[in-house]
Coordinates of N, CA, C and O in Angstrom, one line a residue:
M89 N 95.4 34.8 10.0 CA 94.4 34.0 10.5 C 93.3 34.8 11.2 O 93.6 35.7 12.0
S90 N 92.0 34.6 10.9 CA 91.0 35.4 11.5 C 90.8 35.0 12.9 O 91.1 33.9 13.3
A91 N 90.1 35.9 13.7 CA 89.9 35.5 15.1 C 88.9 34.4 15.2 O 89.0 33.5 16.1
R92 N 87.9 34.3 14.3 CA 86.9 33.2 14.4 C 87.5 31.8 14.1 O 87.2 30.8 14.7
S93 N 88.5 31.8 13.2 CA 89.1 30.5 12.8 C 89.9 29.9 13.9 O 90.2 28.8 13.9
S94 N 90.4 30.8 14.9 CA 91.2 30.3 16.0 C 90.3 29.6 17.1 O 90.8 29.0 18.0
Y95 N 89.0 29.9 17.0 CA 88.1 29.2 17.9 C 87.8 27.8 17.5 O 87.8 27.5 16.3
S96 N 87.5 27.0 18.4 CA 87.1 25.6 18.1 C 85.6 25.5 18.0 O 84.9 25.8 19.0
T97 N 85.1 25.1 16.9 CA 83.6 24.9 16.8 C 83.2 23.6 17.5 O 84.1 22.7 17.6
P98 N 82.0 23.4 17.9 CA 81.6 22.2 18.6 C 81.8 20.9 17.7 O 81.5 20.9 16.5
S99 N 82.4 19.9 18.3 CA 82.5 18.6 17.6 C 81.2 17.9 17.5 O 80.2 18.3 18.2
P100 N 81.1 16.9 16.6 CA 79.8 16.2 16.5 C 79.3 15.6 17.8 O 78.1 15.6 18.0
V101 N 80.2 15.2 18.7 CA 79.8 14.6 20.0 C 79.2 15.7 20.8 O 78.1 15.5 21.4
I102 N 79.8 16.9 20.9 CA 79.3 18.0 21.7 C 77.9 18.4 21.1 O 77.0 18.7 21.9
Q103 N 77.8 18.5 19.8 CA 76.5 18.9 19.2 C 75.4 17.9 19.6 O 74.3 18.2 19.8
Q104 N 75.8 16.6 19.6 CA 74.8 15.6 20.0 C 74.4 15.7 21.4 O 73.2 15.6 21.8
I105 N 75.4 16.0 22.3 CA 75.0 16.3 23.7 C 74.2 17.5 23.9 O 73.2 17.5 24.7
A106 N 74.5 18.5 23.1 CA 73.7 19.7 23.1 C 72.2 19.5 22.7 O 71.3 20.0 23.4
N107 N 72.0 18.6 21.7 CA 70.7 18.2 21.3 C 70.0 17.4 22.4 O 68.8 17.6 22.7
E108 N 70.8 16.6 23.1 CA 70.2 15.8 24.3 C 69.7 16.8 25.4 O 68.7 16.6 26.0
F109 N 70.5 17.8 25.7 CA 70.1 18.7 26.7 C 68.8 19.5 26.3 O 67.9 19.6 27.1
R110 N 68.8 19.9 25.1 CA 67.6 20.6 24.7 C 66.3 19.7 24.7 O 65.3 20.1 25.2
R111 N 66.5 18.5 24.1 CA 65.4 17.6 24.1 C 64.9 17.1 25.5 O 63.7 17.2 25.8
T112 N 65.9 16.7 26.3 CA 65.5 16.3 27.7 C 65.0 17.5 28.5 O 64.0 17.3 29.3
G113 N 65.5 18.6 28.3 CA 65.0 19.8 29.0 C 63.6 20.1 28.7 O 62.8 20.3 29.6
W114 N 63.2 20.1 27.4 CA 61.8 20.4 27.0 C 60.9 19.3 27.5 O 59.8 19.6 28.0
I115 N 61.3 18.0 27.4 CA 60.4 16.9 27.8 C 60.2 17.0 29.3 O 59.0 16.9 29.8
S116 N 61.3 17.2 30.0 CA 61.1 17.3 31.5 C 60.3 18.5 31.9 O 59.4 18.4 32.8
L117 N 60.5 19.6 31.3 CA 59.8 20.9 31.6 C 58.3 20.7 31.4 O 57.5 20.9 32.4
W118 N 57.9 20.3 30.2 CA 56.4 20.2 30.0 C 55.7 19.1 30.7 O 54.6 19.3 31.1
S119 N 56.4 18.0 30.9 CA 55.8 16.9 31.7 C 55.5 17.3 33.1 O 54.5 17.1 33.7
Q120 N 56.5 18.1 33.7 CA 56.4 18.5 35.1 C 55.3 19.7 35.2 O 54.6 19.7 36.1
V121 N 55.3 20.5 34.1 CA 54.3 21.6 34.2 C 52.9 21.0 34.2 O 52.0 21.5 34.9
V122 N 52.6 20.1 33.3 CA 51.3 19.5 33.2 C 50.9 18.8 34.5 O 49.8 19.0 35.0
L123 N 51.8 18.0 35.1 CA 51.5 17.3 36.3 C 51.3 18.3 37.5 O 50.4 18.1 38.3
V124 N 52.1 19.3 37.6 CA 52.0 20.2 38.7 C 50.8 21.1 38.6 O 50.2 21.4 39.7
I125 N 50.3 21.4 37.4 CA 49.1 22.2 37.3 C 47.9 21.4 37.7 O 47.0 21.8 38.5
I126 N 47.8 20.1 37.3 CA 46.7 19.3 37.7 C 46.7 19.1 39.2 O 45.6 19.2 39.8
S127 N 47.9 18.8 39.7 CA 47.9 18.5 41.2 C 47.6 19.8 42.0 O 46.9 19.7 43.0
S128 N 48.1 20.9 41.5 CA 47.8 22.2 42.3 C 46.4 22.5 42.3 O 45.8 22.9 43.3
V129 N 45.7 22.4 41.1 CA 44.2 22.7 41.1 C 43.5 21.8 42.0 O 42.6 22.2 42.8
I130 N 43.8 20.5 42.0 CA 43.1 19.5 42.9 C 43.3 19.9 44.4 O 42.4 19.9 45.2
L131 N 44.6 20.2 44.7 CA 44.9 20.4 46.1 C 44.3 21.8 46.6 O 43.9 21.9 47.8
I132 N 44.3 22.8 45.7 CA 43.7 24.0 46.1 C 42.2 23.9 46.4 O 41.6 24.4 47.3
V133 N 41.5 23.2 45.4 CA 40.1 23.0 45.6 C 39.8 22.2 46.9 O 38.9 22.5 47.6
A134 N 40.6 21.2 47.1 CA 40.4 20.3 48.3 C 40.7 21.1 49.6 O 40.0 21.0 50.6
A135 N 41.7 21.9 49.6 CA 42.1 22.7 50.8 C 41.1 23.8 51.1 O 40.9 24.1 52.3
T136 N 40.4 24.3 50.1 CA 39.3 25.3 50.4 C 38.0 24.7 50.6 O 37.0 25.4 50.9
A137 N 37.8 23.4 50.4 CA 36.5 22.7 50.7 C 36.3 22.8 52.2 O 37.1 22.4 53.0
I138 N 35.1 23.2 52.6 CA 34.7 23.3 54.0 C 33.9 22.1 54.4 O 33.0 21.6 53.8
R139 N 34.4 21.5 55.5 CA 33.8 20.3 56.1 C 33.2 20.8 57.4 O 33.9 21.0 58.4
T140 N 31.9 21.0 57.4 CA 31.2 21.5 58.6 C 30.6 20.3 59.4 O 30.1 19.3 58.9
P141 N 30.7 20.5 60.8 CA 30.1 19.5 61.6 C 28.5 19.5 61.4 O 28.0 20.5 61.1
T142 N 27.9 18.4 61.7 CA 26.5 18.3 61.5 C 25.8 17.9 62.9 O 26.5 17.4 63.8
V143 N 24.5 18.2 63.0 CA 23.8 17.9 64.2 C 23.4 16.4 64.2 O 22.9 15.9 63.2
N144 N 23.6 15.8 65.3 CA 23.3 14.4 65.5 C 21.8 14.2 65.6 O 21.1 14.8 66.5
P145 N 21.1 13.5 64.6 CA 19.7 13.4 64.6 C 19.1 12.7 65.8 O 18.0 12.9 66.2
L146 N 20.0 11.8 66.4 CA 19.5 11.1 67.6 C 19.7 11.9 68.9 O 19.1 11.6 69.9
Q147 N 20.6 12.8 68.9 CA 20.9 13.7 70.1 C 20.9 15.1 69.6 O 22.0 15.7 69.3
P148 N 19.8 15.8 69.6 CA 19.7 17.2 69.1 C 20.6 18.0 70.0 O 20.6 17.8 71.3
G149 N 21.3 18.9 69.4 CA 22.2 19.8 70.1 C 23.6 19.3 70.2 O 24.5 20.0 70.6
V150 N 23.8 18.0 69.9 CA 25.1 17.4 69.9 C 25.7 17.4 68.4 O 25.0 16.8 67.6
A151 N 26.8 18.1 68.2 CA 27.3 18.1 66.9 C 28.2 16.9 66.6 O 28.9 16.4 67.4
I152 N 28.1 16.4 65.4 CA 29.0 15.3 64.9 C 30.1 16.0 64.2 O 29.9 16.7 63.2
P153 N 31.4 15.8 64.6 CA 32.5 16.4 63.9 C 32.7 15.9 62.5 O 32.4 14.7 62.2
A154 N 33.1 16.8 61.6 CA 33.4 16.4 60.3 C 34.7 15.6 60.2 O 35.6 15.8 61.1
A155 N 34.9 14.8 59.2 CA 36.1 14.1 59.0 C 37.2 15.1 58.6 O 37.0 16.2 58.1
P156 N 38.5 14.8 59.0 CA 39.6 15.7 58.7 C 39.8 15.8 57.2 O 39.5 14.9 56.4
N157 N 40.3 17.0 56.9 CA 40.6 17.3 55.5 C 42.0 16.7 55.1 O 43.0 17.2 55.7
P158 N 42.1 15.8 54.2 CA 43.4 15.2 53.8 C 44.4 16.2 53.3 O 45.6 16.0 53.4
S159 N 43.9 17.3 52.7 CA 44.9 18.2 52.1 C 45.3 19.3 53.1 O 46.1 20.2 52.8
A160 N 44.8 19.2 54.3 CA 45.2 20.2 55.4 C 46.2 19.5 56.3 O 46.5 18.3 56.2
G161 N 46.8 20.2 57.2 CA 47.7 19.7 58.2 C 49.1 19.4 57.6 O 49.5 20.0 56.6
V162 N 49.7 18.4 58.2 CA 51.1 18.1 57.8 C 51.2 17.7 56.4 O 52.1 18.1 55.6
G163 N 50.3 16.8 56.0 CA 50.2 16.3 54.6 C 50.1 17.4 53.6 O 50.8 17.4 52.6
G164 N 49.3 18.4 53.8 CA 49.1 19.5 52.9 C 50.3 20.4 52.9 O 50.8 20.8 51.8
I165 N 50.9 20.6 54.0 CA 52.1 21.5 54.0 C 53.3 20.8 53.3 O 54.0 21.5 52.5
L166 N 53.5 19.5 53.5 CA 54.6 18.8 52.8 C 54.3 18.8 51.3 O 55.2 18.9 50.5
T167 N 53.0 18.6 50.9 CA 52.7 18.5 49.5 C 52.9 19.8 48.8 O 53.4 19.9 47.7
F168 N 52.4 20.9 49.4 CA 52.6 22.2 48.9 C 54.1 22.6 48.8 O 54.6 23.3 48.0
G169 N 54.9 22.0 49.8 CA 56.3 22.2 49.7 C 56.9 21.5 48.5 O 57.8 22.1 47.8
A170 N 56.4 20.3 48.2 CA 56.8 19.6 46.9 C 56.5 20.4 45.7 O 57.2 20.4 44.7
I171 N 55.3 21.1 45.7 CA 55.0 22.0 44.6 C 55.9 23.2 44.5 O 56.3 23.5 43.4
A172 N 56.3 23.7 45.6 CA 57.3 24.8 45.6 C 58.6 24.4 45.0 O 59.2 25.1 44.2
V173 N 59.1 23.2 45.4 CA 60.3 22.7 44.9 C 60.2 22.4 43.4 O 61.1 22.6 42.6
M174 N 59.0 22.0 43.0 CA 58.7 21.8 41.6 C 58.9 23.0 40.7 O 59.3 22.9 39.6
G175 N 58.5 24.2 41.3 CA 58.8 25.4 40.6 C 60.2 25.6 40.2 O 60.6 26.0 39.1
F176 N 61.1 25.2 41.2 CA 62.5 25.3 40.9 C 63.0 24.3 39.9 O 63.8 24.6 39.0
T177 N 62.5 23.1 40.0 CA 62.9 22.0 39.0 C 62.4 22.3 37.6 O 63.1 22.0 36.6
I178 N 61.3 23.0 37.5 CA 60.8 23.4 36.2 C 61.7 24.4 35.6 O 62.1 24.4 34.4
Y179 N 62.1 25.4 36.4 CA 63.1 26.4 36.0 C 64.4 25.7 35.6 O 65.0 26.1 34.6
W180 N 64.8 24.7 36.4 CA 66.1 24.0 36.1 C 66.0 23.2 34.8 O 67.0 23.1 34.1
A181 N 64.8 22.7 34.5 CA 64.7 22.0 33.2 C 64.9 23.0 32.1 O 65.5 22.6 31.0
F182 N 64.4 24.2 32.2 CA 64.6 25.2 31.2 C 66.1 25.6 31.1 O 66.6 25.9 30.0
R183 N 66.8 25.5 32.3 CA 68.3 25.7 32.2 C 69.0 24.7 31.4 O 69.9 25.0 30.7
Y184 N 68.5 23.5 31.4 CA 69.1 22.5 30.5 C 68.9 22.8 29.1 O 69.8 22.6 28.2
V185 N 67.8 23.4 28.7 CA 67.5 23.9 27.3 C 68.5 24.9 27.0 O 69.2 24.9 25.9
T186 N 68.8 25.9 27.9 CA 69.7 27.0 27.6 C 71.1 26.5 27.5 O 71.9 27.0 26.7
I187 N 71.5 25.5 28.4 CA 72.8 24.9 28.3 C 73.0 24.2 26.9 O 74.1 24.3 26.3
G188 N 71.9 23.5 26.5 CA 72.0 22.9 25.1 C 72.4 23.9 24.1 O 73.1 23.6 23.1
R189 N 71.8 25.1 24.2 CA 72.1 26.2 23.2 C 73.5 26.7 23.4 O 74.2 26.9 22.4
Q190 N 73.9 26.8 24.6 CA 75.3 27.3 24.9 C 76.4 26.4 24.4 O 77.4 26.8 24.0
L191 N 76.1 25.1 24.5 CA 77.1 24.1 24.0 C 77.3 24.1 22.5 O 78.3 23.6 22.1
R192 N 76.4 24.7 21.8 CA 76.6 24.8 20.3 C 77.4 26.0 19.9 O 77.7 26.2 18.7
R193 N 77.8 26.8 20.9 CA 78.6 28.0 20.6 C 80.1 27.6 20.4 O 80.5 26.5 20.7
D194 N 80.8 28.6 20.0 CA 82.3 28.4 19.9 C 82.9 28.3 21.3 O 82.3 28.6 22.3
A195 N 84.1 27.8 21.3 CA 84.7 27.4 22.6 C 84.7 28.4 23.6 O 84.4 28.1 24.8
P196 N 85.1 29.7 23.3 CA 85.1 30.7 24.4 C 83.8 30.9 25.2 O 83.8 31.2 26.4
A197 N 82.7 30.8 24.4 CA 81.4 31.0 25.0 C 80.7 29.7 25.5 O 79.6 29.7 26.1
R198 N 81.4 28.6 25.3 CA 80.8 27.3 25.7 C 81.1 27.0 27.1 O 82.2 27.2 27.6
P199 N 80.1 26.5 27.9 CA 80.3 26.2 29.3 C 81.2 25.0 29.5 O 81.2 24.1 28.6
K200 N 82.0 25.0 30.6 CA 82.9 23.9 30.8 C 82.1 22.7 31.3 O 81.1 22.8 31.8
K201 N 82.8 21.5 31.1 CA 82.1 20.3 31.5 C 81.9 20.3 33.0 O 80.8 19.8 33.5
S202 N 82.8 20.8 33.8 CA 82.7 20.8 35.2 C 81.5 21.7 35.6 O 80.7 21.3 36.6
E203 N 81.3 22.8 35.0 CA 80.1 23.7 35.3 C 78.8 23.0 35.0 O 77.9 23.0 35.7
V204 N 78.8 22.3 33.8 CA 77.6 21.7 33.4 C 77.2 20.5 34.3 O 76.1 20.3 34.7
T205 N 78.3 19.7 34.7 CA 78.1 18.6 35.6 C 77.5 19.1 37.0 O 76.7 18.5 37.6
Q206 N 78.1 20.2 37.4 CA 77.6 20.8 38.7 C 76.1 21.2 38.6 O 75.4 21.0 39.6
L207 N 75.7 21.8 37.5 CA 74.3 22.2 37.3 C 73.4 20.9 37.3 O 72.3 21.0 37.9
I208 N 73.9 19.9 36.7 CA 73.1 18.6 36.7 C 72.9 18.1 38.1 O 71.8 17.7 38.5
R209 N 74.0 18.1 38.8 CA 73.9 17.6 40.2 C 73.0 18.5 41.1 O 72.2 17.9 41.9
M210 N 72.9 19.8 40.8 CA 72.0 20.6 41.5 C 70.5 20.2 41.1 O 69.7 20.2 42.0
G211 N 70.3 19.9 39.9 CA 69.0 19.4 39.5 C 68.6 18.1 40.1 O 67.5 17.9 40.5
L212 N 69.6 17.2 40.3 CA 69.4 15.9 40.9 C 69.0 16.2 42.4 O 68.0 15.5 42.9
I213 N 69.7 17.0 43.1 CA 69.4 17.3 44.5 C 68.0 17.9 44.6 O 67.2 17.5 45.5
A214 N 67.6 18.8 43.8 CA 66.3 19.4 43.8 C 65.2 18.4 43.6 O 64.2 18.4 44.3
S215 N 65.4 17.6 42.6 CA 64.4 16.5 42.3 C 64.3 15.5 43.5 O 63.1 15.1 43.8
L216 N 65.4 15.2 44.1 CA 65.3 14.2 45.2 C 64.6 14.9 46.4 O 63.8 14.2 47.1
A217 N 64.9 16.2 46.7 CA 64.3 16.9 47.8 C 62.8 17.0 47.5 O 62.0 16.7 48.5
G218 N 62.4 17.3 46.3 CA 61.0 17.4 46.0 C 60.3 16.1 46.1 O 59.1 16.0 46.6
M219 N 61.0 15.0 45.7 CA 60.4 13.7 45.7 C 60.2 13.2 47.2 O 59.2 12.6 47.6
L220 N 61.2 13.6 48.0 CA 61.1 13.2 49.5 C 59.9 13.9 50.1 O 59.1 13.3 50.8
L221 N 59.7 15.2 49.8 CA 58.6 16.0 50.3 C 57.3 15.4 49.8 O 56.3 15.2 50.6
G222 N 57.2 15.0 48.6 CA 56.0 14.4 48.0 C 55.7 13.1 48.6 O 54.5 12.8 48.9
I223 N 56.7 12.3 48.9 CA 56.5 10.9 49.5 C 56.0 11.1 50.9 O 55.0 10.5 51.3
L224 N 56.6 12.0 51.7 CA 56.2 12.2 53.1 C 54.8 12.8 53.1 O 53.9 12.4 53.9
G225 N 54.5 13.7 52.2 CA 53.2 14.3 52.1 C 52.1 13.3 51.7 O 51.0 13.2 52.3
S226 N 52.5 12.3 50.8 CA 51.5 11.3 50.4 C 51.3 10.3 51.6 O 50.1 9.9 51.8
F227 N 52.3 10.0 52.4 CA 52.1 9.2 53.6 C 51.1 9.8 54.5 O 50.2 9.2 55.0
A228 N 51.2 11.1 54.7 CA 50.3 11.8 55.7 C 48.9 11.9 55.1 O 47.9 11.7 55.8
I229 N 48.8 12.2 53.8 CA 47.5 12.3 53.2 C 46.8 10.9 53.2 O 45.6 10.8 53.5
I230 N 47.5 9.9 52.8 CA 46.9 8.5 52.7 C 46.6 8.1 54.2 O 45.5 7.4 54.4
G231 N 47.4 8.4 55.1 CA 47.1 8.1 56.5 C 45.8 8.8 57.0 O 45.0 8.1 57.7
T232 N 45.6 10.0 56.6 CA 44.3 10.7 57.0 C 43.1 10.1 56.3 O 42.1 9.9 57.0
V233 N 43.2 9.7 55.0 CA 42.1 9.1 54.3 C 41.9 7.7 55.0 O 40.7 7.3 55.1
A234 N 42.9 7.0 55.4 CA 42.7 5.7 56.0 C 42.0 5.8 57.3 O 41.2 5.0 57.7
V235 N 42.4 6.9 58.1 CA 41.7 7.1 59.4 C 40.2 7.3 59.2 O 39.3 6.8 59.9
I236 N 39.8 8.1 58.1 CA 38.4 8.4 57.8 C 37.7 7.1 57.5 O 36.6 6.8 57.9
A237 N 38.4 6.2 56.6 CA 37.8 5.0 56.2 C 37.7 4.0 57.4 O 36.6 3.3 57.5
F238 N 38.7 4.0 58.3 CA 38.6 3.0 59.4 C 37.5 3.4 60.4 O 36.8 2.6 61.0
R239 N 37.2 4.7 60.5 CA 36.1 5.2 61.4 C 34.8 4.8 60.9 O 33.9 4.6 61.7
Q240 N 34.7 4.6 59.6 CA 33.4 4.2 59.0 C 33.0 2.8 59.4 O 31.9 2.6 60.0
G241 N 33.9 1.9 59.3 CA 33.6 0.5 59.7 C 32.5 -0.1 58.9 O 31.8 0.5 58.1
P242 N 32.2 -1.4 59.2 CA 31.1 -2.1 58.6 C 29.7 -1.5 59.0 O 29.5 -1.3 60.2
G243 N 28.8 -1.3 58.1 CA 27.5 -0.8 58.4 C 27.4 0.6 58.8 O 26.4 1.1 59.3
F244 N 28.5 1.4 58.5 CA 28.5 2.8 58.9 C 27.6 3.6 57.9 O 27.6 3.4 56.7
V245 N 26.8 4.4 58.5 CA 25.9 5.3 57.7 C 26.3 6.8 58.2 O 26.1 7.1 59.3
A246 N 26.8 7.5 57.3 CA 27.2 8.9 57.6 C 26.0 9.8 57.7 O 25.1 9.8 56.9
A247 N 26.0 10.6 58.8 CA 24.9 11.6 58.9 C 25.1 12.7 57.9 O 24.2 13.5 57.6
S248 N 26.3 12.9 57.5 CA 26.7 14.0 56.5 C 27.8 13.5 55.6 O 28.6 12.7 56.0
P249 N 27.8 13.9 54.3 CA 28.9 13.5 53.4 C 30.2 13.9 53.9 O 31.2 13.4 53.5
T250 N 30.3 14.9 54.8 CA 31.6 15.4 55.3 C 32.2 14.4 56.3 O 33.3 14.6 56.7
Q251 N 31.5 13.4 56.7 CA 32.0 12.4 57.6 C 32.7 11.2 56.9 O 33.4 10.4 57.5
A252 N 32.4 11.0 55.6 CA 32.9 9.9 54.9 C 34.0 10.2 53.9 O 34.1 11.4 53.6
V253 N 34.7 9.2 53.4 CA 35.7 9.4 52.4 C 34.9 9.7 51.1 O 34.0 9.0 50.7
N254 N 35.3 10.8 50.4 CA 34.6 11.2 49.2 C 35.5 11.2 48.0 O 36.7 10.9 48.2
S255 N 35.0 11.5 46.9 CA 35.8 11.5 45.6 C 37.0 12.5 45.7 O 38.0 12.2 45.1
L256 N 36.7 13.6 46.3 CA 37.8 14.6 46.4 C 39.0 14.1 47.2 O 40.1 14.5 46.9
D257 N 38.7 13.4 48.3 CA 39.8 12.8 49.1 C 40.7 11.9 48.2 O 41.9 11.9 48.3
I258 N 40.0 11.1 47.4 CA 40.8 10.2 46.5 C 41.6 11.0 45.5 O 42.7 10.6 45.2
L259 N 41.0 12.1 45.0 CA 41.8 12.9 44.0 C 43.0 13.6 44.7 O 44.0 13.8 44.1
V260 N 42.9 13.9 46.0 CA 44.0 14.5 46.7 C 45.1 13.5 46.8 O 46.3 13.8 46.6
V261 N 44.8 12.2 47.0 CA 45.8 11.1 47.0 C 46.5 11.1 45.6 O 47.7 11.0 45.5
Q262 N 45.6 11.1 44.6 CA 46.1 11.1 43.2 C 47.0 12.3 42.9 O 48.1 12.1 42.3
A263 N 46.7 13.4 43.4 CA 47.5 14.6 43.2 C 48.8 14.5 43.8 O 49.9 14.9 43.2
S264 N 48.9 14.0 45.0 CA 50.2 13.8 45.7 C 51.1 12.8 44.9 O 52.3 13.0 44.9
V265 N 50.5 11.7 44.4 CA 51.2 10.8 43.6 C 51.7 11.4 42.3 O 52.8 11.1 41.9
N266 N 50.9 12.3 41.7 CA 51.3 13.0 40.5 C 52.6 13.8 40.7 O 53.5 13.9 39.9
L267 N 52.6 14.4 41.9 CA 53.8 15.2 42.2 C 55.1 14.4 42.4 O 56.2 14.8 41.9
I268 N 54.9 13.2 43.0 CA 56.1 12.3 43.1 C 56.5 11.9 41.7 O 57.7 11.8 41.4
L269 N 55.5 11.6 40.8 CA 55.9 11.2 39.4 C 56.6 12.4 38.7 O 57.6 12.1 38.0
A270 N 56.1 13.6 38.9 CA 56.8 14.8 38.3 C 58.2 14.9 38.7 O 59.1 15.1 37.9
H271 N 58.5 14.8 40.0 CA 59.8 14.9 40.5 C 60.7 13.7 40.0 O 61.9 13.9 39.7
F272 N 60.1 12.5 39.9 CA 60.8 11.4 39.4 C 61.2 11.6 37.9 O 62.3 11.3 37.5
L273 N 60.3 12.2 37.1 CA 60.7 12.5 35.7 C 61.8 13.5 35.6 O 62.7 13.3 34.8
G274 N 61.8 14.5 36.5 CA 62.9 15.4 36.6 C 64.2 14.7 37.0 O 65.3 15.0 36.5
L275 N 64.1 13.8 37.9 CA 65.3 13.0 38.4 C 65.9 12.2 37.2 O 67.1 12.1 37.0
V276 N 65.0 11.5 36.5 CA 65.4 10.7 35.4 C 66.1 11.5 34.3 O 67.1 11.1 33.8
G277 N 65.5 12.7 34.0 CA 66.1 13.6 33.0 C 67.5 14.0 33.4 O 68.5 14.0 32.6
S278 N 67.7 14.4 34.7 CA 69.0 14.8 35.2 C 70.0 13.6 35.1 O 71.2 13.8 34.7
L279 N 69.6 12.4 35.5 CA 70.5 11.3 35.5 C 70.9 10.9 34.1 O 72.0 10.5 33.8
W280 N 69.9 11.0 33.1 CA 70.2 10.7 31.8 C 71.3 11.7 31.2 O 72.2 11.3 30.5
L281 N 71.2 13.0 31.5 CA 72.1 14.0 31.1 C 73.5 13.8 31.7 O 74.5 13.9 31.1
L282 N 73.5 13.4 33.0 CA 74.8 13.1 33.7 C 75.4 11.9 33.0 O 76.7 11.9 32.8
Y283 N 74.6 10.9 32.7 CA 75.2 9.7 32.0 C 75.8 10.1 30.7 O 76.9 9.6 30.3
R284 N 75.1 10.9 29.9 CA 75.6 11.4 28.6 C 76.9 12.2 28.7 O 77.8 12.0 27.9
M285 N 77.0 13.0 29.8 CA 78.2 13.8 30.0 C 79.3 12.9 30.3 O 80.5 13.1 29.8
N286 N 79.1 12.0 31.2 CA 80.2 11.1 31.7 C 80.7 10.2 30.5 O 81.8 9.8 30.4
R287 N 79.7 9.8 29.7 CA 80.0 8.9 28.6 C 80.9 9.6 27.5 O 81.7 9.0 26.9
Q288 N 80.6 10.9 27.4 CA 81.3 11.7 26.5 C 82.8 11.9 26.9 O 83.7 12.0 26.1
G289 N 83.0 11.8 28.2 CA 84.4 11.8 28.7 C 85.0 13.1 28.8 O 86.1 13.3 29.0

């Protein structure tokens, strides 16, 4: 009997799970990459935007403070933290692709079910952590934008565009929501793979 014939080749069920890992991994990876690139560009542009105080036309020599930057402060830190975690979850999505390839190998080189399950759980924890950071960051960003809007009030006329809510502020809110969606997609991918593993038994 040859050495190869003593190995067990993947069953049709394992091959199907391997395909699920590869498919889910690629979908999760590219959807997260697209969303994080869009969000990162918006947040970097917003964070580097300078809001300078302006001189009060009614009181020369008295500066009117600019509105706060929604992408700065606690909201910005939490949101950039969500981006950092996203880098890990993107890498983890690629790990799912490699696991799918490994599952198609002969038994000695094939990862054990317990190892694969542990990897999926790690992906779940990372996605949940990133989503939490994204949600907290969104609360802070939306709160800052709301403060700017409340300051305007009825009949408000800004002496400078830096005093009012502008389109970039709205894009910052959208960027933070995009990050939450990206982590949610990673979470759904991990849950789907965990379901497939448990169903396989």
